[in-house]
Structures are given as C-alpha cells and as structure tokens.
Amino acid sequence: MQVVVPFAAGEPKTRLAGTLTAEERRAFALAMLDDVLAAIRSTGREPRVLSTRPIDIDAPLEVDSRPLTPAVNDVFAAADSTAIVMADLALATPTALERLFSAEGDVVIAPGRGGGTNALVSRHSEFRVDYHGTSYLDHLEIAAEIGASVTELDSHRIATDVDEVSDLAEVLMHGTGTARDWLLDAGFSLSVTGGRVSVTR
Amino acid sequence: MQVVVPFAAGEPKTRLAGTLTAEERRAFALAMLDDVLAAIRSTGREPRVLSTRPIDIDAPLEVDSRPLTPAVNDVFAAADSTAIVMADLALATPTALERLFSAEGDVVIAPGRGGGTNALVSRHSEFRVDYHGTSYLDHLEIAAEIGASVTELDSHRIATDVDEVSDLAEVLMHGTGTARDWLLDAGFSLSVTGGRVSVTR
C-alpha cells in the first residue's frame, strides 16, 4: 500500500490568520506534517508527500500544482491500494493510523469534523476522490456508485484536522509531537472560560 | 458493569438557545437521550438514567438534584465497575459503545472535543470524577494519583457531544436515530458555505 500525504504549501492554514502570522502558519503546518509523517513511519510504512510546490522535508516528495482532487486521483493509478492522509492531523498516533491502514473494506473513510475526509484507504480501482464540499458524504456516494464496500474509521484523533483556533486546544491536550511543542514554544497555553476550553497566547 | 446516563433535565442545551426554543431544546435533548439508551441496550447492557429531576423516559430512573460531579461519584459505590455515558452523544453507535465498554484498563476515558469526558469506565474503587473545566486532563491526573491504569478511547462518535449549532451538522451527517429524525422534522438541513458545512432551517 502506498501512503500519500498531500500538502498545500502555498498559503497554509488561512483560518488561523487571526492568530498566527503567515510565516508562523507555514512553520506550524510543517511541524504538523512532520508529526503525521513520523506517525505513519511508526506503523512501518514509508509515506511520500504530494505538495503543491517544492518544500524542504525529509521524505520522498512529488510536486503537483493542481488542486487536491485531480492530484490525488492521479496517485491512485500507481498502486493497487492507496492511503491518503491529510497533513494537518496533529493528533494522529501510530495506533490510530494502524486502525486506518488495517481496516477492511474496498474503501475506508475517516471522516473529519465538519464533513471532510481526513484520511482514506482505497483498494478499489474505480474509486476517485472529490474533496469539494462535504467530501465524506460524496465519498460514500462515489463508493456506492461503483459497488465498493465502505468501512468508516471512527477516530477523534483522525477526525480532528487543525484549521481553527479551537483546534489548537485539541493539539495542546492530545498532541504528542513537534506541533504541540511548536505551540508551547510560541507561547500558547490552554485556558478555560465559562466551562469551555480555548487557548491563550 | 452498571451503565449510567446522567441527564440535566432543568434547562438542557442552553448553547442552542439561539437556534431552538426552550421547548424544542427539551424535546431534542430527550431524543438524544433515547438514542443513547437504545445504543447502550444494543450492546446487551441495561442503562439507567441519573436525572436532576423526574422525566418521562422508558428506563430505570434515579433522581439526584445535585451537580453532576457529586451525583456521579455516589454512583460508583453501587458496583465494582461503572460506565458513565453522557446523554447528548447523538452519534454514539453500539459499535462505538462496545469499544468503550470492552476496552481494558482500570479507567477508560473517551475524551470529548474541547477537553470534556464524554464517556468513561471505572473499574477502580478509588476513582472519582470531576467534571468541572477540562475534565479529560483532570481525570488523567486523578487516575495517576491513585495508580490506576488508563486507556483512552479514540472515537469521533463519542467525542462529539451536541452543544452548539455546528454539532447539529454532525448529527445530520452521522446520526442514525431519533435525534437526527427530530432535526429533519424540525426543518434542519446541511448547508455548505465557503467549504465549511453548517445547518440551515
């Protein structure tokens, strides 16, 4: 099984623009990518990165400047089975990823909070992705159309992609890698107001 | 193992006050409770409800008007092992709950998004809950203090308690029971704006 981690190198994590500078967002995005790659390697697999432009990363790199959907769909042809794991899953652990990789089914989908598809495995030659909109529901539909069996991976760690400020609290609470260290070094800490957890800097 | 579902009957789901009337919030909270009880029963266990006041529900009912923490802590004495499952886990399935109940460890904690503890199992006579603040971290600490082994249950379905409008989208996408039907009957549907999913009514 090939394991591919797409990375949008241009202007990553724009929804954190109110909290982090453009340079900080790039550094934080690269820290999360590092963590995801390390967690995949700990399962005994060798990931490669599919980036929209060249980046300095210690992993096999493929550059494809197209949008995510066509770039990923071209990747499927290279192997009988493919795993696509998003680069901003800062809570992903080897245990959670092993559950993904070893789950049975023609297609394994790990939904993200908000209807996205944070990770998937395809073992079906006709399966194609469509990351626009609520891709979780779209992927269920695409799988049904081609008669592919679907397994849902139920994981909070993989469902949590880091897009918004509230997600940073999840990284501080549950992260174990360089992205959490990066946030701590940048001065972030948990704060609880009115029974709800957030972060302060 | 006793399985207890606490329910705040007074003014449930106040964070949905901008979206649902008080009467609707009560009805929706009861629909979610129904779903949680049904999912627990599907694992072969008989849940009882720990409510702050009498409610009309088809399950063994215990009324305790105190805050959640002391009410739950008194429950532990009644059995060698106890599971506490929150009443607003509208995405919980029998599969996800079985993973919780059958996970090994003196204490099993299923974190909620935002640092809460959405479900737990205690098999340790000294374990006590503290639901104030980031209870997930507090429960780790309490377990460490008494030398109890801890297993984390990594589940998006159990991590998703339904408190805010964005959580309603999760119910529409992943729910399978009466709470989802209630939302559909009330006129809610998914809407996607700017790549992010929400609900409209």
Tab-separated table of C-alpha atoms in Angstrom:
chain	number	residue	atom	x	y	z
A	1	MET	CA	0.000	0.000	0.000
A	2	GLN	CA	1.305	3.435	-0.901
A	3	VAL	CA	0.725	6.136	1.691
A	4	VAL	CA	0.476	9.676	0.380
A	5	VAL	CA	0.239	12.894	2.392
A	6	PRO	CA	-0.988	15.893	0.382
A	7	PHE	CA	0.347	19.272	1.474
A	8	ALA	CA	-0.850	22.708	0.357
A	9	ALA	CA	2.409	24.598	0.517
A	10	GLY	CA	1.221	27.947	-0.824
A	11	GLU	CA	-0.701	29.708	1.925
A	12	PRO	CA	-1.399	27.055	4.553
A	13	LYS	CA	-3.878	27.377	7.433
A	14	THR	CA	-5.513	30.639	6.368
A	15	ARG	CA	-8.236	30.264	9.002
A	16	LEU	CA	-5.539	30.751	11.632
A	17	ALA	CA	-4.572	34.103	10.102
A	18	GLY	CA	-6.024	35.998	13.075
A	19	THR	CA	-3.801	34.056	15.445
A	20	LEU	CA	-0.578	33.269	13.609
A	21	THR	CA	1.470	35.273	11.079
A	22	ALA	CA	1.934	33.846	7.584
A	23	GLU	CA	5.436	32.693	8.499
A	24	GLU	CA	4.202	31.084	11.719
A	25	ARG	CA	1.414	29.315	9.864
A	26	ARG	CA	3.951	27.852	7.446
A	27	ALA	CA	6.187	26.679	10.283
A	28	PHE	CA	3.262	25.216	12.207
A	29	ALA	CA	1.917	23.467	9.105
A	30	LEU	CA	5.348	21.915	8.506
A	31	ALA	CA	5.523	20.786	12.149
A	32	MET	CA	2.152	19.045	11.752
A	33	LEU	CA	3.331	17.441	8.504
A	34	ASP	CA	6.440	16.188	10.315
A	35	ASP	CA	4.275	14.638	13.030
A	36	VAL	CA	1.986	12.944	10.517
A	37	LEU	CA	4.964	11.520	8.598
A	38	ALA	CA	6.552	10.250	11.824
A	39	ALA	CA	3.318	8.610	12.956
A	40	ILE	CA	2.927	6.869	9.585
A	41	ARG	CA	6.550	5.646	9.711
A	42	SER	CA	5.912	4.228	13.175
A	43	THR	CA	3.347	1.907	11.604
A	44	GLY	CA	6.123	0.516	9.392
A	45	ARG	CA	5.093	2.339	6.225
A	46	GLU	CA	7.050	4.846	4.154
A	47	PRO	CA	4.915	7.886	3.305
A	48	ARG	CA	5.506	10.246	0.429
A	49	VAL	CA	4.438	13.862	0.280
A	50	LEU	CA	2.352	15.289	-2.545
A	51	SER	CA	2.994	19.009	-2.369
A	52	THR	CA	1.718	21.897	-4.468
A	53	ARG	CA	5.283	23.238	-4.613
A	54	PRO	CA	8.768	22.141	-3.540
A	55	ILE	CA	9.279	22.087	0.240
A	56	ASP	CA	12.191	21.142	2.446
A	57	ILE	CA	11.041	17.905	4.025
A	58	ASP	CA	12.776	14.663	4.876
A	59	ALA	CA	10.538	12.367	2.813
A	60	PRO	CA	10.023	11.364	-0.832
A	61	LEU	CA	8.389	14.376	-2.471
A	62	GLU	CA	6.137	14.659	-5.501
A	63	VAL	CA	5.164	18.135	-6.681
A	64	ASP	CA	1.800	18.678	-8.341
A	65	SER	CA	0.493	22.230	-8.509
A	66	ARG	CA	-3.058	21.245	-9.380
A	67	PRO	CA	-5.928	21.309	-6.889
A	68	LEU	CA	-6.167	18.463	-4.401
A	69	THR	CA	-8.822	16.371	-6.160
A	70	PRO	CA	-7.115	15.795	-9.551
A	71	ALA	CA	-3.696	15.489	-7.931
A	72	VAL	CA	-4.902	12.734	-5.595
A	73	ASN	CA	-6.904	10.961	-8.271
A	74	ASP	CA	-3.745	10.600	-10.380
A	75	VAL	CA	-1.977	8.984	-7.441
A	76	PHE	CA	-4.362	6.019	-7.298
A	77	ALA	CA	-3.031	4.560	-10.563
A	78	ALA	CA	0.413	3.952	-9.034
A	79	ALA	CA	-0.631	1.115	-6.701
A	80	ASP	CA	-3.370	-1.410	-6.023
A	81	SER	CA	-4.066	0.155	-2.677
A	82	THR	CA	-3.550	3.712	-1.583
A	83	ALA	CA	-3.897	5.592	1.665
A	84	ILE	CA	-4.356	9.359	1.616
A	85	VAL	CA	-3.671	11.046	4.944
A	86	MET	CA	-4.076	14.778	5.429
A	87	ALA	CA	-1.063	16.744	6.619
A	88	ASP	CA	-2.808	18.645	9.413
A	89	LEU	CA	-3.784	15.687	11.605
A	90	ALA	CA	-1.657	16.808	14.529
A	91	LEU	CA	-3.383	14.354	16.898
A	92	ALA	CA	-2.769	11.280	14.739
A	93	THR	CA	-0.930	8.484	16.523
A	94	PRO	CA	0.565	5.288	15.099
A	95	THR	CA	-2.267	3.394	16.829
A	96	ALA	CA	-4.975	5.476	15.157
A	97	LEU	CA	-3.258	5.240	11.762
A	98	GLU	CA	-2.752	1.493	12.079
A	99	ARG	CA	-6.512	1.165	12.666
A	100	LEU	CA	-6.993	3.073	9.401
A	101	PHE	CA	-4.490	1.112	7.345
A	102	SER	CA	-5.590	-2.289	8.599
A	103	ALA	CA	-9.350	-1.728	8.465
A	104	GLU	CA	-11.039	-3.967	5.940
A	105	GLY	CA	-13.174	-2.769	3.064
A	106	ASP	CA	-12.714	-1.632	-0.517
A	107	VAL	CA	-12.769	1.913	0.779
A	108	VAL	CA	-12.025	3.035	4.338
A	109	ILE	CA	-13.086	6.565	5.187
A	110	ALA	CA	-12.098	8.506	8.293
A	111	PRO	CA	-14.465	11.469	8.422
A	112	GLY	CA	-13.232	14.787	9.664
A	113	ARG	CA	-15.267	17.026	11.869
A	114	GLY	CA	-17.352	19.163	9.540
A	115	GLY	CA	-17.905	16.644	6.778
A	116	GLY	CA	-14.414	16.389	5.362
A	117	THR	CA	-12.423	13.236	4.645
A	118	ASN	CA	-9.310	13.392	6.778
A	119	ALA	CA	-7.909	10.046	5.739
A	120	LEU	CA	-8.948	7.226	3.462
A	121	VAL	CA	-7.792	3.945	2.048
A	122	SER	CA	-8.828	2.779	-1.399
A	123	ARG	CA	-8.391	-0.775	-2.610
A	124	HIS	CA	-10.869	-0.348	-5.480
A	125	SER	CA	-9.544	0.516	-8.948
A	126	GLU	CA	-12.514	2.728	-9.801
A	127	PHE	CA	-12.644	4.818	-6.638
A	128	ARG	CA	-11.971	8.530	-7.093
A	129	VAL	CA	-11.970	11.383	-4.594
A	130	ASP	CA	-13.858	14.652	-4.662
A	131	TYR	CA	-12.656	16.886	-1.862
A	132	HIS	CA	-15.015	19.761	-2.587
A	133	GLY	CA	-17.807	20.402	-0.042
A	134	THR	CA	-18.897	17.628	2.321
A	135	SER	CA	-16.489	15.128	0.871
A	136	TYR	CA	-17.389	12.497	3.475
A	137	LEU	CA	-20.907	12.213	2.048
A	138	ASP	CA	-19.632	12.491	-1.536
A	139	HIS	CA	-17.157	9.683	-0.980
A	140	LEU	CA	-19.879	7.438	0.430
A	141	GLU	CA	-21.882	8.142	-2.724
A	142	ILE	CA	-18.954	7.539	-5.074
A	143	ALA	CA	-18.228	4.225	-3.338
A	144	ALA	CA	-21.887	3.201	-3.603
A	145	GLU	CA	-21.950	4.025	-7.320
A	146	ILE	CA	-19.057	1.674	-8.073
A	147	GLY	CA	-20.260	-1.031	-5.679
A	148	ALA	CA	-17.328	-0.643	-3.312
A	149	SER	CA	-17.732	-1.722	0.310
A	150	VAL	CA	-17.097	1.085	2.792
A	151	THR	CA	-15.729	0.986	6.318
A	152	GLU	CA	-15.928	4.088	8.465
A	153	LEU	CA	-12.995	4.717	10.758
A	154	ASP	CA	-14.293	6.216	13.984
A	155	SER	CA	-11.383	8.189	15.439
A	156	HIS	CA	-11.373	11.532	17.220
A	157	ARG	CA	-7.653	11.846	16.558
A	158	ILE	CA	-8.069	11.461	12.822
A	159	ALA	CA	-11.339	13.448	12.751
A	160	THR	CA	-9.512	16.451	14.177
A	161	ASP	CA	-7.835	18.418	11.420
A	162	VAL	CA	-6.307	21.624	12.663
A	163	ASP	CA	-7.913	24.583	10.930
A	164	GLU	CA	-9.205	26.945	13.596
A	165	VAL	CA	-8.180	28.372	16.924
A	166	SER	CA	-10.345	25.918	18.861
A	167	ASP	CA	-8.431	23.080	17.202
A	168	LEU	CA	-5.218	24.349	18.784
A	169	ALA	CA	-6.656	23.395	22.180
A	170	GLU	CA	-7.032	19.831	20.903
A	171	VAL	CA	-3.364	19.832	19.870
A	172	LEU	CA	-2.280	21.081	23.293
A	173	MET	CA	-4.412	18.441	25.054
A	174	HIS	CA	-3.890	15.413	22.844
A	175	GLY	CA	-0.831	16.104	20.689
A	176	THR	CA	2.433	14.339	21.407
A	177	GLY	CA	4.790	15.658	18.754
A	178	THR	CA	6.537	18.674	17.316
A	179	ALA	CA	3.319	20.596	16.528
A	180	ARG	CA	2.397	20.649	20.215
A	181	ASP	CA	5.949	21.684	21.104
A	182	TRP	CA	5.771	24.413	18.480
A	183	LEU	CA	2.598	25.833	20.054
A	184	LEU	CA	4.113	25.718	23.531
A	185	ASP	CA	7.297	27.416	22.296
A	186	ALA	CA	5.141	30.056	20.606
A	187	GLY	CA	3.582	30.806	23.988
A	188	PHE	CA	0.226	29.088	23.656
A	189	SER	CA	-1.468	27.506	26.643
A	190	LEU	CA	-4.880	26.124	27.494
A	191	SER	CA	-7.407	28.430	29.073
A	192	VAL	CA	-10.809	27.550	30.428
A	193	THR	CA	-13.522	30.202	30.373
A	194	GLY	CA	-17.135	29.504	31.248
A	195	GLY	CA	-16.562	25.768	31.168
A	196	ARG	CA	-15.185	25.867	27.618
A	197	VAL	CA	-11.592	25.273	26.769
A	198	SER	CA	-9.643	27.533	24.437
A	199	VAL	CA	-6.081	28.775	24.052
A	200	THR	CA	-4.351	31.979	25.035
A	201	ARG	CA	-1.011	33.328	23.952
B	1	MET	CA	-20.988	-3.392	34.954
B	2	GLN	CA	-23.595	-0.749	35.672
B	3	VAL	CA	-24.160	1.773	32.905
B	4	VAL	CA	-25.414	5.178	33.991
B	5	VAL	CA	-26.505	8.066	31.772
B	6	PRO	CA	-26.655	11.423	33.571
B	7	PHE	CA	-29.263	13.866	32.287
B	8	ALA	CA	-29.601	17.563	33.168
B	9	ALA	CA	-33.361	17.920	32.930
B	10	GLY	CA	-33.687	21.531	34.030
B	11	GLU	CA	-32.630	23.745	31.151
B	12	PRO	CA	-30.846	21.484	28.694
B	13	LYS	CA	-28.686	22.617	25.769
B	14	THR	CA	-28.564	26.327	26.602
B	15	ARG	CA	-25.883	26.938	23.959
B	16	LEU	CA	-28.511	26.091	21.337
B	17	ALA	CA	-30.810	28.841	22.666
B	18	GLY	CA	-30.221	30.973	19.565
B	19	THR	CA	-31.409	28.131	17.348
B	20	LEU	CA	-34.054	26.199	19.280
B	21	THR	CA	-36.769	27.333	21.693
B	22	ALA	CA	-36.650	26.065	25.279
B	23	GLU	CA	-39.346	23.511	24.500
B	24	GLU	CA	-37.515	22.358	21.365
B	25	ARG	CA	-34.272	22.019	23.289
B	26	ARG	CA	-36.006	19.802	25.835
B	27	ALA	CA	-37.526	17.628	23.104
B	28	PHE	CA	-34.227	17.384	21.219
B	29	ALA	CA	-32.316	16.545	24.422
B	30	LEU	CA	-34.795	13.747	25.162
B	31	ALA	CA	-34.451	12.431	21.599
B	32	MET	CA	-30.679	12.273	22.048
B	33	LEU	CA	-31.119	10.535	25.413
B	34	ASP	CA	-33.398	7.995	23.729
B	35	ASP	CA	-30.752	7.315	21.086
B	36	VAL	CA	-28.002	6.873	23.674
B	37	LEU	CA	-30.134	4.459	25.710
B	38	ALA	CA	-31.027	2.459	22.598
B	39	ALA	CA	-27.382	2.231	21.534
B	40	ILE	CA	-26.359	1.029	25.003
B	41	ARG	CA	-29.149	-1.585	25.004
B	42	SER	CA	-27.923	-2.831	21.616
B	43	THR	CA	-24.657	-3.789	23.291
B	44	GLY	CA	-26.635	-6.053	25.635
B	45	ARG	CA	-26.494	-3.767	28.670
B	46	GLU	CA	-29.338	-2.164	30.602
B	47	PRO	CA	-28.671	1.537	31.246
B	48	ARG	CA	-30.221	3.605	33.967
B	49	VAL	CA	-30.759	7.337	33.872
B	50	LEU	CA	-29.476	9.677	36.563
B	51	SER	CA	-31.615	12.780	36.174
B	52	THR	CA	-31.670	16.066	38.054
B	53	ARG	CA	-35.471	15.823	38.153
B	54	PRO	CA	-38.173	13.303	37.210
B	55	ILE	CA	-38.570	12.816	33.452
B	56	ASP	CA	-40.782	10.619	31.349
B	57	ILE	CA	-38.378	8.053	29.953
B	58	ASP	CA	-38.603	4.327	29.338
B	59	ALA	CA	-35.650	3.310	31.521
B	60	PRO	CA	-34.814	2.844	35.212
B	61	LEU	CA	-34.591	6.346	36.635
B	62	GLU	CA	-32.711	7.733	39.620
B	63	VAL	CA	-33.288	11.364	40.566
B	64	ASP	CA	-30.458	13.366	42.130
B	65	SER	CA	-30.751	17.129	42.047
B	66	ARG	CA	-27.108	17.769	42.934
B	67	PRO	CA	-24.488	18.846	40.398
B	68	LEU	CA	-23.061	16.209	38.087
B	69	THR	CA	-19.823	15.513	39.932
B	70	PRO	CA	-21.177	14.504	43.398
B	71	ALA	CA	-24.142	12.705	41.838
B	72	VAL	CA	-21.869	10.557	39.661
B	73	ASN	CA	-19.350	9.949	42.434
B	74	ASP	CA	-22.102	8.453	44.588
B	75	VAL	CA	-22.991	6.056	41.783
B	76	PHE	CA	-19.595	4.339	41.785
B	77	ALA	CA	-20.242	2.673	45.166
B	78	ALA	CA	-23.105	0.610	43.730
B	79	ALA	CA	-20.956	-1.709	41.574
B	80	ASP	CA	-17.397	-2.900	41.021
B	81	SER	CA	-17.370	-1.396	37.558
B	82	THR	CA	-19.306	1.543	36.251
B	83	ALA	CA	-19.711	3.202	32.893
B	84	ILE	CA	-20.866	6.811	32.693
B	85	VAL	CA	-22.145	7.842	29.281
B	86	MET	CA	-23.307	11.384	28.554
B	87	ALA	CA	-26.852	11.834	27.282
B	88	ASP	CA	-26.012	14.100	24.335
B	89	LEU	CA	-23.869	11.684	22.339
B	90	ALA	CA	-26.227	11.637	19.377
B	91	LEU	CA	-23.607	9.971	17.146
B	92	ALA	CA	-22.932	7.069	19.502
B	93	THR	CA	-23.415	3.659	17.921
B	94	PRO	CA	-23.472	0.221	19.564
B	95	THR	CA	-20.080	-0.427	17.927
B	96	ALA	CA	-18.509	2.686	19.422
B	97	LEU	CA	-20.019	1.976	22.849
B	98	GLU	CA	-18.918	-1.658	22.773
B	99	ARG	CA	-15.363	-0.439	22.164
B	100	LEU	CA	-15.765	1.704	25.290
B	101	PHE	CA	-17.258	-0.997	27.497
B	102	SER	CA	-14.831	-3.709	26.449
B	103	ALA	CA	-11.635	-1.615	26.498
B	104	GLU	CA	-9.202	-2.813	29.126
B	105	GLY	CA	-7.799	-0.649	31.900
B	106	ASP	CA	-8.735	0.431	35.409
B	107	VAL	CA	-10.137	3.574	33.881
B	108	VAL	CA	-11.219	4.073	30.273
B	109	ILE	CA	-11.711	7.659	29.178
B	110	ALA	CA	-13.375	8.824	25.984
B	111	PRO	CA	-12.449	12.483	25.631
B	112	GLY	CA	-14.937	14.908	24.196
B	113	ARG	CA	-13.980	17.638	21.824
B	114	GLY	CA	-12.985	20.606	23.985
B	115	GLY	CA	-11.490	18.706	26.894
B	116	GLY	CA	-14.593	17.113	28.377
B	117	THR	CA	-15.090	13.476	29.308
B	118	ASN	CA	-17.954	12.190	27.211
B	119	ALA	CA	-17.869	8.646	28.487
B	120	LEU	CA	-15.782	6.658	30.919
B	121	VAL	CA	-15.499	3.284	32.560
B	122	SER	CA	-14.113	2.881	36.069
B	123	ARG	CA	-13.053	-0.452	37.499
B	124	HIS	CA	-11.012	1.128	40.300
B	125	SER	CA	-12.620	1.603	43.712
B	126	GLU	CA	-10.854	4.904	44.392
B	127	PHE	CA	-11.546	6.642	41.114
B	128	ARG	CA	-13.716	9.745	41.329
B	129	VAL	CA	-14.870	12.187	38.660
B	130	ASP	CA	-14.506	15.942	38.479
B	131	TYR	CA	-16.489	17.290	35.573
B	132	HIS	CA	-15.536	20.923	36.076
B	133	GLY	CA	-13.212	22.502	33.470
B	134	THR	CA	-11.048	20.294	31.256
B	135	SER	CA	-12.222	17.121	32.905
B	136	TYR	CA	-10.287	14.944	30.463
B	137	LEU	CA	-6.987	16.222	31.860
B	138	ASP	CA	-8.305	16.182	35.434
B	139	HIS	CA	-9.396	12.565	35.078
B	140	LEU	CA	-5.951	11.569	33.790
B	141	GLU	CA	-4.472	13.233	36.858
B	142	ILE	CA	-6.918	11.618	39.273
B	143	ALA	CA	-6.175	8.210	37.762
B	144	ALA	CA	-2.427	8.810	38.044
B	145	GLU	CA	-2.765	9.823	41.699
B	146	ILE	CA	-4.426	6.525	42.632
B	147	GLY	CA	-2.172	4.424	40.414
B	148	ALA	CA	-4.981	3.403	38.063
B	149	SER	CA	-4.107	2.359	34.521
B	150	VAL	CA	-5.818	4.484	31.865
B	151	THR	CA	-6.975	3.609	28.379
B	152	GLU	CA	-8.051	6.382	26.048
B	153	LEU	CA	-10.956	5.586	23.747
B	154	ASP	CA	-10.349	7.286	20.419
B	155	SER	CA	-13.796	7.787	18.878
B	156	HIS	CA	-15.170	10.700	16.880
B	157	ARG	CA	-18.697	9.482	17.577
B	158	ILE	CA	-18.202	9.549	21.329
B	159	ALA	CA	-16.057	12.697	21.228
B	160	THR	CA	-18.948	14.583	19.646
B	161	ASP	CA	-21.324	15.847	22.297
B	162	VAL	CA	-24.017	18.056	20.867
B	163	ASP	CA	-23.806	21.526	22.384
B	164	GLU	CA	-23.576	24.033	19.564
B	165	VAL	CA	-25.061	24.696	16.155
B	166	SER	CA	-22.034	23.243	14.360
B	167	ASP	CA	-22.631	19.980	16.217
B	168	LEU	CA	-26.063	19.701	14.593
B	169	ALA	CA	-24.305	19.209	11.257
B	170	GLU	CA	-22.506	16.215	12.743
B	171	VAL	CA	-25.863	14.764	13.831
B	172	LEU	CA	-27.307	15.224	10.352
B	173	MET	CA	-24.264	13.603	8.727
B	174	HIS	CA	-23.509	10.773	11.144
B	175	GLY	CA	-26.613	10.273	13.288
B	176	THR	CA	-28.828	7.261	12.729
B	177	GLY	CA	-31.574	7.661	15.319
B	178	THR	CA	-34.433	9.783	16.589
B	179	ALA	CA	-32.309	12.889	17.216
B	180	ARG	CA	-31.429	13.091	13.536
B	181	ASP	CA	-35.080	12.496	12.615
B	182	TRP	CA	-36.091	15.221	15.058
B	183	LEU	CA	-33.769	17.721	13.351
B	184	LEU	CA	-35.046	16.767	9.897
B	185	ASP	CA	-38.661	17.072	11.080
B	186	ALA	CA	-37.827	20.467	12.559
B	187	GLY	CA	-36.676	21.575	9.115
B	188	PHE	CA	-32.902	21.433	9.523
B	189	SER	CA	-30.679	20.513	6.621
B	190	LEU	CA	-26.983	20.626	5.807
B	191	SER	CA	-25.619	23.654	4.050
B	192	VAL	CA	-22.146	24.188	2.696
B	193	THR	CA	-20.774	27.722	2.532
B	194	GLY	CA	-17.189	28.530	1.671
B	195	GLY	CA	-16.132	24.910	2.004
B	196	ARG	CA	-17.484	24.647	5.555
B	197	VAL	CA	-20.534	22.673	6.499
B	198	SER	CA	-23.269	24.062	8.704
B	199	VAL	CA	-27.030	23.742	9.061
B	200	THR	CA	-29.917	25.879	7.898
B	201	ARG	CA	-33.528	25.784	8.942
